[in-house]
Amino acid sequence: MPVAFSIAVAVCVVIAFYFTFTALWRIISMVRSGQPEEIKSTLKQRIQAILVNVFGHKKTLEDRKYGFMHFWYLYGFLILGVGHLELVLYGLTRFRESYGKQAFLYRNLLPEWLTHVYEFSQDFMAMGVVIIVAVALYRRMTGMTKRLMPRSADAETILWLIGALYVSFFLFIGSETYLRMETGELAYGWHWYLPFSSAIGMLIGGPINPVAYWMHLGIFLAFAIYIPRSKHLHLLAAGPNIYFRHHGAVAKPAIIDFENSEQFGVSKVKGLSWKSILDTFACTECGRCDAVCPATLTDKPLKPMKVLHDIKMNIRGAKKLDLIGREPGAYEIEGTVHLDETWACTTCAACVEVCPVFIDSVPTSLMEIRRNLVLMEAKDYPKELNAAFKGMEVQKNPWGVGQDKREDWAAQLDVPLLADQGDREVEYLFWVGCAGATDDRSKKIQQALVRILKAANVDFAILGCEEKCTGDPARRMGNEYVYDMLARENVEMLKRKKFKKIFATCPHCFNQLKNEYKDFGANFSVQHHTELIAELLKDKRIPLDSKKQIEETITFHDPCYLGRYNNQYDAPREALIAIGAKPVEMSFNKQKSFCCGAGGGRMFMEETIGKRINLERTDQALETGATTIATGCPFCMTMMSDGVKDRDAEDNVVVKDVAEIVAEKLA
Ligand code: SF4
Ligand code: SF4
């Protein structure tokens, strides 16, 4: 009988391992089929990421309550995994009993005290998991946590399986404990090292033990088979995804080799990078990204978690299926990312910031689809983009204002031109940006900044008509061709110039010059103007009029490309505090800031679905009771000003750049 028992266990284990490992191998092949993507991180950074974010659960614990639940799951699985190993080894070695020897059991090998530690850890963790599973099922089935809606059959199946696994654990260990009492190995009664199992054993007795063993083993093996086929694959994929996470700035789209490539962008899932594909398997479907996405929160069809799910289902199902969904309003077709989802993304990176497993590919994957629509198909993109594309291609700015007018804003201000500086190396190159050079409201920001720079005696110069759009809007809107052209021209021109540092008033230009132009060989020292102002104020180089009091209540709106993309949240606030302001914070602030709606080229697109994002953000700002909304981006300026106007709040609330607020305090 014990021999047949061991053979039956061996057959079950081999079958389960076969199905588990073939499924896992398929997943690995799918990831390997992705396009190349270089991850620039050191071994030390990778190991640290694993220690801090897998074992320490740092990012997951940012959501204290549910993060703790997940923390328990993780350690529950690790600790209880030791017990599952015993379960299998016991079954496989039970044939030894036919030869008068013992089957494998830890208690036959370990000293008594260590056996008690092991038994207690199993009992305690298992009961914890049962309770947490019950809570998790309750919150999913009752719709208590909005971000977990709609209900997921996959997620609930897993929870039922985990629940069943540990109920069967208690039936097995409980009945086994009772049998040990009957044989005299243990005294009858409750034992501290088996606090739940000994109590359950006294209740259920021993006869159920063989059935409970097979139940527990069967559920365990079924779970192992189910993992690679379910959302619980994150159990295996999240670790590698965290190991290979991007460090530093938010992931940028890959540059295209226009001379040697025939395919631009992605219409089939196999065109995505291996890391973007790994991301989809690592997703825990926790919904944290949906809870912060400005598109989701303003009723657009875009939900970052769904984008990942659809890419995953596409690659799991049929690689030949077009990834792009085009049927009007058909957002729910599994395995496709709809056009309306694709164009709704503001690339704000809010989803990237909150993800506990460092998934950062949603905006870049959507940009890859945009590239395909714009560069390959030349259709299914918002037609209003054509004017911006043409403006950038011909006049080197998205509004199509004549390039010769680029330095008009500086007339009467005696702003030095770099071209007039001869061989002299200036301290700062002032990168004005297209909005700053051509938009009437933004020109006022540049003018205020010039007043500050002159008062602080800063050595700076502008490029005037030599400056061209950085191409950021073109890149975000999928026109990598125009972006590539502008980026190369700018980098070549800048390399010929003599300056020590650059500062930019537009966070999109700032991000390009600092991070994305590196792919074209640039390596400049770049600051945002609020960083420079904060530095000058700290060094007491800006003469302030102490009689001018800050009467207004100011709230600062963090631009996404300054904050999340470049981790700069303090400088604008420090500048405001240095002049005597006491900024009040919006509910969504700093890392959790809410996009103004202009990023990702959305500045140049109509917004016809759901609530307008700029109105949502303006409402958040107005809720603070602030009389001034401060910002540090010309695009945010436009969106927030429009929002204030649409809310009829113009009489009470103004939108100003940090530079303008500081300039008002000049002596
Ligand atoms: S980048 Fe921003 S808008 Fe795009 S999916 Fe992520 S959160 Fe949503
Ligand atoms: S992408 Fe990240 S935040 Fe969004 S559901 Fe997946 S694991 Fe959660």
XYZ file of C-alpha atoms and ligand atoms in Angstrom:
683
model
C 0.000 0.000 0.000
C 2.688 2.645 0.885
C 4.478 1.735 -2.369
C 1.315 2.318 -4.426
C 0.795 5.544 -2.472
C 4.263 6.821 -3.404
C 3.804 5.814 -7.050
C 0.476 7.665 -7.187
C 2.071 10.792 -5.651
C 4.995 10.578 -8.106
C 2.629 10.326 -11.087
C 0.614 13.352 -9.899
C 3.759 15.407 -9.263
C 5.276 14.566 -12.670
C 2.033 15.468 -14.478
C 1.730 18.746 -12.540
C 5.345 19.678 -13.176
C 4.998 18.865 -16.857
C 2.012 21.196 -17.252
C 3.580 23.903 -15.078
C 6.968 23.946 -16.763
C 5.698 23.704 -20.352
C 3.442 26.700 -19.630
C 6.352 28.554 -18.037
C 8.588 27.784 -20.988
C 5.945 29.228 -23.323
C 5.909 32.434 -21.251
C 9.709 32.678 -21.366
C 9.613 32.163 -25.167
C 6.980 34.910 -25.505
C 9.160 37.349 -23.550
C 12.223 36.359 -25.584
C 10.299 36.950 -28.826
C 10.064 40.682 -27.984
C 12.266 43.327 -29.545
C 15.605 44.202 -27.907
C 15.597 46.758 -25.102
C 18.642 47.736 -23.106
C 18.234 48.075 -19.348
C 20.868 50.384 -17.963
C 21.348 49.349 -14.356
C 24.160 47.891 -12.304
C 24.097 44.502 -10.611
C 24.090 46.323 -7.270
C 20.985 48.319 -8.239
C 19.256 45.148 -9.392
C 19.985 43.222 -6.212
C 18.967 46.211 -4.116
C 15.701 46.431 -6.034
C 14.954 42.792 -5.206
C 15.827 43.172 -1.532
C 13.908 46.406 -1.054
C 10.909 45.857 -3.285
C 10.405 42.100 -3.337
C 11.445 41.075 0.167
C 10.918 44.502 1.747
C 7.720 45.172 -0.271
C 8.541 48.911 -0.037
C 6.467 50.048 -2.991
C 3.609 47.660 -2.243
C 3.427 48.939 1.328
C 2.808 52.507 0.127
C -0.816 51.349 0.263
C -0.575 50.378 3.941
C -3.724 48.296 4.364
C -3.715 46.208 1.195
C 0.076 46.300 0.989
C 0.193 44.531 4.339
C -2.197 41.870 3.045
C 0.128 41.224 0.138
C 3.128 41.216 2.449
C 1.454 38.425 4.404
C 0.670 36.486 1.217
C 4.306 36.661 0.156
C 5.770 35.476 3.437
C 2.897 33.041 3.813
C 3.834 31.446 0.497
C 7.536 31.411 1.299
C 7.112 29.935 4.767
C 4.298 27.583 3.845
C 6.296 26.522 0.782
C 8.611 24.703 3.210
C 5.580 22.716 4.354
C 4.454 21.961 0.794
C 7.876 20.535 0.106
C 7.424 18.225 3.085
C 3.978 17.227 1.828
C 5.395 16.126 -1.527
C 8.532 14.497 -0.106
C 6.459 12.633 2.454
C 4.275 11.176 -0.315
C 7.246 10.260 -2.484
C 9.123 8.524 0.335
C 6.235 6.784 2.025
C 7.161 3.536 0.247
C 10.046 3.294 2.766
C 7.515 2.309 5.422
C 7.135 -1.039 3.597
C 10.789 -1.638 4.401
C 10.497 -0.678 8.044
C 11.930 2.783 7.520
C 10.475 6.239 8.001
C 9.002 8.476 5.300
C 10.434 11.994 5.031
C 9.138 14.299 7.732
C 10.951 17.305 9.171
C 10.167 16.187 12.698
C 12.092 12.966 12.075
C 15.193 15.018 11.289
C 15.025 18.236 13.306
C 15.568 18.776 17.022
C 12.341 19.177 18.977
C 12.595 22.937 19.459
C 13.165 23.532 15.734
C 10.270 21.236 14.860
C 8.067 23.335 17.128
C 9.243 26.557 15.464
C 8.494 25.051 12.057
C 5.057 23.752 13.097
C 4.101 27.030 14.730
C 5.176 29.066 11.685
C 3.059 26.848 9.416
C -0.018 27.028 11.617
C 0.209 30.742 12.292
C 0.905 31.790 8.681
C -1.765 29.467 7.273
C -4.453 30.918 9.541
C -3.316 34.426 8.575
C -3.654 33.557 4.898
C -7.146 32.084 5.428
C -8.295 35.303 7.135
C -6.704 37.561 4.510
C -8.178 35.528 1.660
C -11.615 35.849 3.246
C -11.170 39.644 3.470
C -9.842 39.819 -0.113
C -12.761 37.778 -1.442
C -15.217 39.930 0.482
C -13.824 43.184 -0.912
C -13.773 41.832 -4.463
C -17.226 40.244 -4.370
C -18.936 43.188 -2.710
C -17.256 45.818 -4.894
C -15.892 47.453 -1.725
C -12.660 48.531 -3.489
C -13.584 50.489 -6.577
C -10.271 50.039 -8.358
C -10.787 46.255 -8.339
C -13.963 46.544 -10.340
C -15.220 45.001 -12.575
C -14.993 41.658 -10.798
C -12.318 39.372 -12.183
C -13.168 35.659 -12.425
C -9.442 34.908 -12.615
C -8.622 36.831 -9.440
C -11.529 35.277 -7.543
C -10.646 31.747 -8.743
C -7.161 32.242 -7.354
C -8.481 33.435 -4.029
C -10.840 30.457 -3.781
C -7.925 28.162 -4.634
C -5.706 29.717 -1.966
C -8.560 29.501 0.525
C -9.161 25.836 -0.341
C -5.431 25.127 -0.116
C -5.268 26.284 3.492
C -8.591 24.865 4.575
C -7.326 21.488 3.309
C -4.046 22.219 5.116
C -5.896 22.488 8.420
C -7.941 19.371 7.694
C -4.751 17.449 6.940
C -2.536 18.766 9.726
C -5.447 18.804 12.193
C -6.329 15.145 11.536
C -2.640 14.211 11.537
C -2.196 15.896 14.906
C -5.116 13.895 16.252
C -3.558 10.657 14.940
C -0.298 11.610 16.644
C -2.268 12.019 19.872
C -3.803 8.580 19.404
C -0.415 6.952 18.918
C 0.862 8.720 22.019
C 3.392 10.831 20.115
C 1.573 13.905 21.402
C -0.488 14.384 24.530
C -4.248 14.844 24.009
C -5.215 18.500 24.005
C -4.143 21.884 22.743
C -0.488 22.530 21.833
C 1.011 26.016 21.558
C 3.142 25.076 18.539
C 0.052 23.811 16.667
C -2.422 26.367 18.009
C -5.065 25.950 15.313
C -4.326 22.438 14.057
C -4.423 20.840 17.501
C -7.771 22.502 18.207
C -9.146 21.508 14.793
C -7.758 17.966 15.234
C -9.667 17.551 18.495
C -12.807 18.581 16.632
C -12.532 16.486 13.464
C -10.592 13.437 14.658
C -8.260 11.303 12.535
C -10.230 9.245 9.974
C -10.360 12.068 7.456
C -6.542 12.144 7.251
C -5.916 10.193 3.972
C -8.659 12.127 2.154
C -7.309 15.423 3.527
C -3.791 14.550 2.316
C -4.966 13.994 -1.251
C -7.178 17.060 -1.110
C -4.302 19.231 0.049
C -1.804 17.754 -2.413
C -4.319 17.933 -5.287
C -5.155 21.594 -4.647
C -1.465 22.427 -4.287
C -0.588 20.798 -7.618
C -3.646 22.300 -9.352
C -2.518 25.691 -8.062
C 0.979 25.113 -9.475
C -0.546 24.286 -12.882
C -2.882 27.273 -12.733
C -0.229 29.876 -11.795
C 1.424 30.297 -15.227
C -2.003 30.449 -16.852
C -3.463 33.098 -14.557
C -2.859 36.573 -13.214
C -0.986 34.840 -10.413
C 1.879 34.466 -12.844
C 3.048 37.705 -11.233
C 4.221 35.443 -8.408
C 7.004 34.341 -10.759
C 7.264 37.317 -13.149
C 7.206 40.236 -10.702
C 10.636 39.378 -9.257
C 12.404 39.396 -12.672
C 10.473 42.529 -13.626
C 11.688 44.341 -10.519
C 15.206 43.030 -11.140
C 15.142 44.484 -14.657
C 13.362 47.733 -13.716
C 14.498 50.998 -15.252
C 16.351 53.265 -12.855
C 16.417 57.053 -13.051
C 14.069 58.884 -15.415
C 10.833 57.352 -16.695
C 11.348 54.867 -19.552
C 11.625 56.591 -22.918
C 10.579 55.284 -26.305
C 13.335 53.662 -28.352
C 14.850 55.690 -31.187
C 14.207 54.385 -34.690
C 16.909 53.574 -37.210
C 15.144 55.180 -40.156
C 17.774 54.121 -42.660
C 17.615 50.420 -41.924
C 14.089 49.842 -40.595
C 10.975 49.080 -42.573
C 8.569 48.797 -39.669
C 7.939 51.850 -37.493
C 5.909 51.413 -34.340
C 3.717 48.499 -33.387
C 0.539 47.015 -34.765
C 1.278 43.421 -33.829
C 2.204 42.591 -30.266
C 5.459 40.929 -31.265
C 6.784 44.393 -32.181
C 6.911 45.364 -28.495
C 10.135 45.075 -26.525
C 10.821 42.027 -24.343
C 10.552 44.241 -21.265
C 7.125 45.556 -22.269
C 5.985 41.954 -22.683
C 7.498 40.903 -19.340
C 5.641 43.846 -17.771
C 2.303 42.375 -18.828
C 3.069 39.038 -17.143
C 4.276 40.806 -13.990
C 1.051 42.779 -13.549
C -0.697 41.838 -10.316
C -3.932 43.446 -11.523
C -4.074 45.447 -8.309
C -5.697 48.393 -10.103
C -3.541 51.059 -8.428
C -2.708 52.502 -11.858
C -6.368 52.845 -12.826
C -7.011 54.660 -9.554
C -4.601 57.468 -10.500
C -4.799 57.628 -14.297
C -6.238 61.007 -15.334
C -7.811 59.433 -18.409
C -9.543 56.697 -16.388
C -10.655 59.194 -13.756
C -12.264 61.434 -16.349
C -14.218 58.604 -17.972
C -12.058 57.928 -20.998
C -11.924 54.289 -22.125
C -8.203 54.109 -21.277
C -7.362 52.006 -18.226
C -3.661 51.214 -17.895
C -4.330 47.840 -16.238
C -6.594 46.865 -19.136
C -3.959 47.890 -21.688
C -1.504 45.480 -20.051
C -4.146 42.778 -19.846
C -5.050 43.180 -23.513
C -1.429 43.043 -24.643
C -0.976 39.914 -22.522
C -4.101 38.256 -23.901
C -3.053 39.162 -27.423
C 0.357 37.564 -27.058
C -1.072 34.542 -25.245
C -3.806 34.061 -27.797
C -2.798 34.808 -31.345
C 0.266 36.790 -32.252
C -1.179 37.355 -35.712
C -4.141 39.287 -34.331
C -3.892 43.040 -34.884
C -3.238 44.645 -31.523
C -5.126 47.794 -32.498
C -8.889 47.843 -31.972
C -10.639 50.151 -34.425
C -14.345 49.404 -34.252
C -16.055 52.536 -32.893
C -16.864 52.185 -29.213
C -15.743 48.517 -29.060
C -13.450 48.966 -26.095
C -14.024 45.589 -24.494
C -12.641 43.305 -27.221
C -10.064 41.297 -25.309
C -6.584 41.350 -26.795
C -6.921 44.699 -28.572
C -6.045 48.236 -27.537
C -8.622 50.585 -28.973
C -7.751 53.772 -30.849
C -9.565 55.864 -28.245
C -7.447 54.264 -25.515
C -4.294 54.847 -27.523
C -4.905 58.551 -28.015
C -6.235 59.232 -24.506
C -2.884 58.801 -22.754
C -1.224 62.000 -21.542
C 2.043 60.103 -20.869
C 1.842 61.568 -17.368
C 3.473 58.478 -15.801
C 1.068 58.424 -12.851
C 0.556 54.715 -13.575
C 4.331 54.224 -13.582
C 4.753 55.988 -10.254
C 2.278 53.856 -8.311
C 2.997 50.436 -9.743
C 4.261 48.113 -6.994
C 6.114 45.928 -9.513
C 7.652 48.798 -11.512
C 5.669 48.385 -14.702
C 6.459 51.435 -16.795
C 5.578 50.398 -20.323
C 1.982 51.572 -20.657
C 2.817 55.049 -22.037
C 5.667 53.748 -24.228
C 3.593 50.860 -25.616
C 0.812 53.315 -26.484
C 3.396 55.576 -28.143
C 4.582 52.610 -30.201
C 1.013 52.103 -31.434
C 0.770 55.838 -32.191
C 3.974 55.582 -34.231
C 2.464 52.832 -36.320
C -0.707 54.826 -36.955
C 1.160 58.020 -37.860
C 4.232 56.705 -39.674
C 3.066 53.455 -41.264
C -0.647 53.837 -41.813
C -1.010 57.624 -41.920
C -4.571 57.154 -40.660
C -6.592 56.693 -37.486
C -4.918 59.541 -35.676
C -6.580 62.819 -34.676
C -6.562 64.971 -37.776
C -5.864 68.133 -35.774
C -2.350 66.768 -35.308
C -1.509 67.446 -38.945
C -1.196 71.174 -38.315
C 1.166 70.593 -35.399
C 3.247 68.103 -37.421
C 3.494 70.538 -40.312
C 4.348 73.423 -37.987
C 7.183 71.449 -36.422
C 8.496 70.231 -39.754
C 8.395 73.555 -41.569
C 8.517 76.332 -38.966
C 10.155 74.288 -36.189
C 7.349 74.875 -33.706
C 3.961 73.150 -33.365
C 1.981 76.367 -33.811
C 3.589 77.098 -37.169
C 4.682 80.616 -36.173
C 7.427 81.889 -38.479
C 10.863 80.815 -37.262
C 12.115 84.368 -37.829
C 9.728 85.558 -35.089
C 11.277 83.325 -32.458
C 13.147 86.081 -30.672
C 10.451 88.768 -30.897
C 9.406 88.171 -27.272
C 12.803 89.467 -26.150
C 12.614 92.754 -28.047
C 13.034 95.755 -25.729
C 14.477 93.510 -23.026
C 18.085 93.660 -24.104
C 18.444 89.872 -23.882
C 21.900 88.693 -24.977
C 22.070 86.394 -27.999
C 24.541 83.535 -27.872
C 25.578 84.273 -31.435
C 26.791 87.710 -30.276
C 29.065 86.329 -27.579
C 31.901 85.391 -29.902
C 34.201 82.779 -28.405
C 33.151 83.521 -24.851
C 31.628 80.636 -22.903
C 28.453 81.849 -21.205
C 27.388 80.454 -17.865
C 23.827 79.624 -18.898
C 22.111 78.940 -22.158
C 18.461 79.957 -21.717
C 16.338 77.444 -23.691
C 13.129 79.350 -24.331
C 10.980 76.645 -25.960
C 8.269 77.058 -28.601
C 5.507 78.158 -26.237
C 7.800 80.627 -24.498
C 8.844 82.108 -27.817
C 5.508 82.229 -29.601
C 2.556 82.107 -27.183
C 1.532 85.505 -25.791
C 0.816 84.271 -22.264
C 4.040 82.270 -22.101
C 6.097 85.209 -23.359
C 5.214 86.986 -20.113
C 6.834 84.129 -18.165
C 10.052 84.519 -20.148
C 9.998 88.256 -19.588
C 9.538 87.816 -15.824
C 12.401 85.348 -15.775
C 14.680 87.747 -17.640
C 13.965 90.381 -14.994
C 15.007 87.913 -12.291
C 18.159 86.841 -14.136
C 19.238 90.415 -14.682
C 18.529 91.360 -11.076
C 20.616 88.385 -9.961
C 23.374 89.271 -12.379
C 23.295 85.881 -14.102
C 25.471 85.433 -17.177
C 23.063 83.998 -19.764
C 22.183 84.133 -23.437
C 19.435 82.829 -25.717
C 19.701 81.131 -29.096
C 16.999 83.256 -30.682
C 16.126 82.023 -34.163
C 18.691 79.227 -33.952
C 16.553 77.392 -31.404
C 14.069 74.838 -32.764
C 11.334 72.790 -31.151
C 12.896 69.904 -29.208
C 10.394 67.675 -31.008
C 8.862 66.369 -27.793
C 5.231 66.838 -28.935
C 6.007 65.071 -32.229
C 7.545 62.115 -30.389
C 4.632 61.824 -27.949
C 2.135 62.058 -30.826
C 3.834 59.226 -32.704
C 5.694 61.260 -35.323
C 9.165 59.986 -34.534
C 10.335 61.050 -37.971
C 9.833 64.743 -37.215
C 11.154 64.275 -33.687
C 14.280 62.540 -34.944
C 14.969 65.318 -37.425
C 14.541 68.102 -34.844
C 16.493 66.283 -32.133
C 19.474 65.669 -34.409
C 19.488 69.281 -35.665
C 19.287 70.691 -32.139
C 21.976 68.426 -30.724
C 24.360 69.179 -33.590
C 23.783 72.913 -33.197
C 24.169 72.797 -29.397
C 27.418 70.868 -29.615
C 28.924 73.784 -31.539
C 27.913 76.353 -28.901
C 29.845 77.525 -25.885
C 27.953 77.405 -22.607
C 28.350 75.679 -19.264
C 24.745 74.795 -18.444
C 21.276 75.016 -19.940
C 18.046 75.938 -18.234
C 14.584 75.587 -19.735
C 11.208 76.986 -18.723
C 9.307 74.125 -20.323
C 9.557 70.757 -18.503
C 9.108 68.925 -21.813
C 12.154 70.716 -23.304
C 13.958 70.206 -19.995
C 13.311 66.453 -20.130
C 14.400 66.233 -23.764
C 17.624 68.156 -23.238
C 18.436 66.351 -20.017
C 17.371 62.772 -20.734
C 16.124 61.892 -24.193
C 18.759 63.776 -26.234
C 21.343 61.482 -24.636
C 20.349 58.940 -27.298
C 21.659 61.416 -29.888
C 24.986 61.930 -28.163
C 24.084 64.947 -26.021
C 25.382 65.215 -22.491
C 24.461 68.636 -21.163
C 24.045 69.905 -17.643
C 20.380 70.940 -17.648
C 18.162 72.659 -15.085
C 14.549 73.677 -14.945
C 14.100 77.406 -14.381
C 12.495 76.805 -10.978
C 15.643 74.944 -9.903
C 17.776 77.898 -10.976
C 15.491 80.399 -9.222
C 15.527 78.322 -6.021
C 19.328 78.201 -6.162
C 19.626 81.954 -6.750
C 17.248 82.665 -3.873
C 19.176 80.354 -1.582
C 22.400 82.158 -2.479
C 20.635 85.486 -1.820
C 21.440 86.659 -5.323
C 17.901 87.842 -6.091
C 17.206 91.229 -4.454
C 13.738 91.067 -2.888
C 11.548 93.896 -1.629
C 10.699 92.942 1.945
C 7.804 95.436 1.937
C 5.975 93.447 -0.748
C 4.023 90.855 1.222
C 2.651 87.677 -0.355
C -1.061 88.194 0.216
C -2.247 85.384 -2.018
C -2.779 81.730 -1.060
C -0.736 79.695 -3.482
C -1.071 76.074 -4.532
C 1.579 74.558 -6.789
C 0.596 72.243 -9.639
C 3.444 69.799 -10.349
C 4.115 69.414 -14.084
C 4.457 65.678 -14.860
C 7.683 66.081 -16.854
C 9.321 68.023 -14.028
C 8.004 65.887 -11.165
C 7.505 62.273 -12.065
C 9.854 62.322 -15.063
C 12.679 64.111 -13.258
C 11.891 63.719 -9.596
C 11.925 67.466 -8.966
C 9.226 68.449 -6.508
C 11.103 70.611 -4.029
C 12.683 73.425 -6.053
C 9.435 75.220 -7.063
C 8.121 74.978 -3.505
C 11.450 76.128 -2.052
C 11.398 79.148 -4.361
C 7.896 80.070 -3.216
C 8.712 79.573 0.455
C 11.901 81.642 0.085
C 9.851 84.687 -0.918
C 7.478 84.277 2.015
C 4.682 82.194 0.514
C 3.110 79.280 2.358
C 1.936 76.971 -0.412
C -1.092 74.794 0.274
C -1.192 71.345 -1.300
C -3.835 69.800 -3.519
C -5.011 66.292 -2.644
C -3.044 64.989 -5.640
C 0.423 66.491 -5.228
C 4.109 65.765 -5.823
C 4.587 62.099 -6.874
C 0.817 61.695 -6.849
C 0.171 64.840 -8.852
C -2.595 64.886 -11.462
C -1.829 65.791 -15.075
C -3.220 69.055 -16.484
C -4.251 67.137 -19.597
C -1.701 68.591 -22.028
C 1.014 65.935 -21.944
C 1.504 63.241 -24.556
C 0.663 65.739 -27.281
C -2.879 66.025 -25.867
C -2.285 69.797 -25.886
C -2.871 69.619 -29.631
C -5.849 67.236 -29.624
C -9.559 67.738 -29.076
C -10.876 66.136 -25.896
C -14.298 64.794 -26.720
C -14.748 61.841 -24.367
C -15.577 62.199 -20.661
C -14.799 65.138 -18.418
C -11.955 67.382 -19.536
C -8.810 66.579 -17.587
C -7.885 70.235 -17.113
C -11.286 70.864 -15.485
C -10.749 67.960 -13.092
C -7.334 69.343 -12.148
C -8.683 72.887 -11.835
C -11.441 71.614 -9.525
C -8.770 70.000 -7.359
C -6.868 73.297 -7.241
C -9.990 75.328 -6.437
C -10.850 72.935 -3.608
C -7.757 74.148 -1.725
C -9.166 77.676 -1.567
C -6.010 79.021 -3.208
C -6.185 82.366 -4.957
C -3.117 81.632 -7.099
C -2.409 78.431 -8.938
C 1.341 78.325 -9.489
C 3.004 76.173 -12.069
C 6.263 75.799 -13.965
C 5.180 74.765 -17.442
C 3.690 76.762 -20.307
C 1.366 73.878 -21.249
C 0.086 73.554 -17.677
C -0.347 77.341 -17.698
C -2.664 77.142 -20.722
C -4.656 74.191 -19.395
C -5.099 75.590 -15.895
C -5.937 79.083 -17.178
C -8.604 77.589 -19.447
C -9.894 75.577 -16.495
C -10.186 78.644 -14.262
C -11.985 80.471 -17.068
C -14.391 77.589 -17.667
C -15.184 77.477 -13.957
C -15.904 81.229 -13.953
C -13.285 81.682 -11.258
C -11.200 84.315 -13.071
C -12.212 87.100 -10.691
C -10.856 85.253 -7.678
C -8.129 82.955 -8.955
C -5.100 83.579 -11.164
C -2.626 81.168 -12.702
C 1.009 82.237 -12.587
C 4.378 80.721 -13.246
C 6.749 80.524 -10.271
C 9.006 82.968 -12.139
C 6.210 85.535 -12.299
C 5.446 85.221 -8.592
C 9.120 85.682 -7.698
C 9.529 88.575 -10.161
C 6.674 90.424 -8.427
C 8.766 90.439 -5.247
C 11.836 91.952 -6.886
C 13.234 95.034 -5.207
S 0.751 57.637 -18.540
Fe -0.855 58.766 -17.430
S -2.549 58.950 -18.892
Fe -1.145 57.367 -19.716
S -1.990 55.453 -18.939
Fe -0.447 56.093 -17.458
S -1.608 57.276 -15.918
Fe -2.936 57.079 -17.724
S 0.301 47.885 -13.833
Fe 1.080 47.870 -11.743
S -0.352 49.240 -10.644
Fe -1.365 48.628 -12.555
S -2.561 46.830 -12.036
Fe -0.593 46.091 -12.816
S 0.652 45.816 -10.971
Fe -1.087 47.112 -10.358
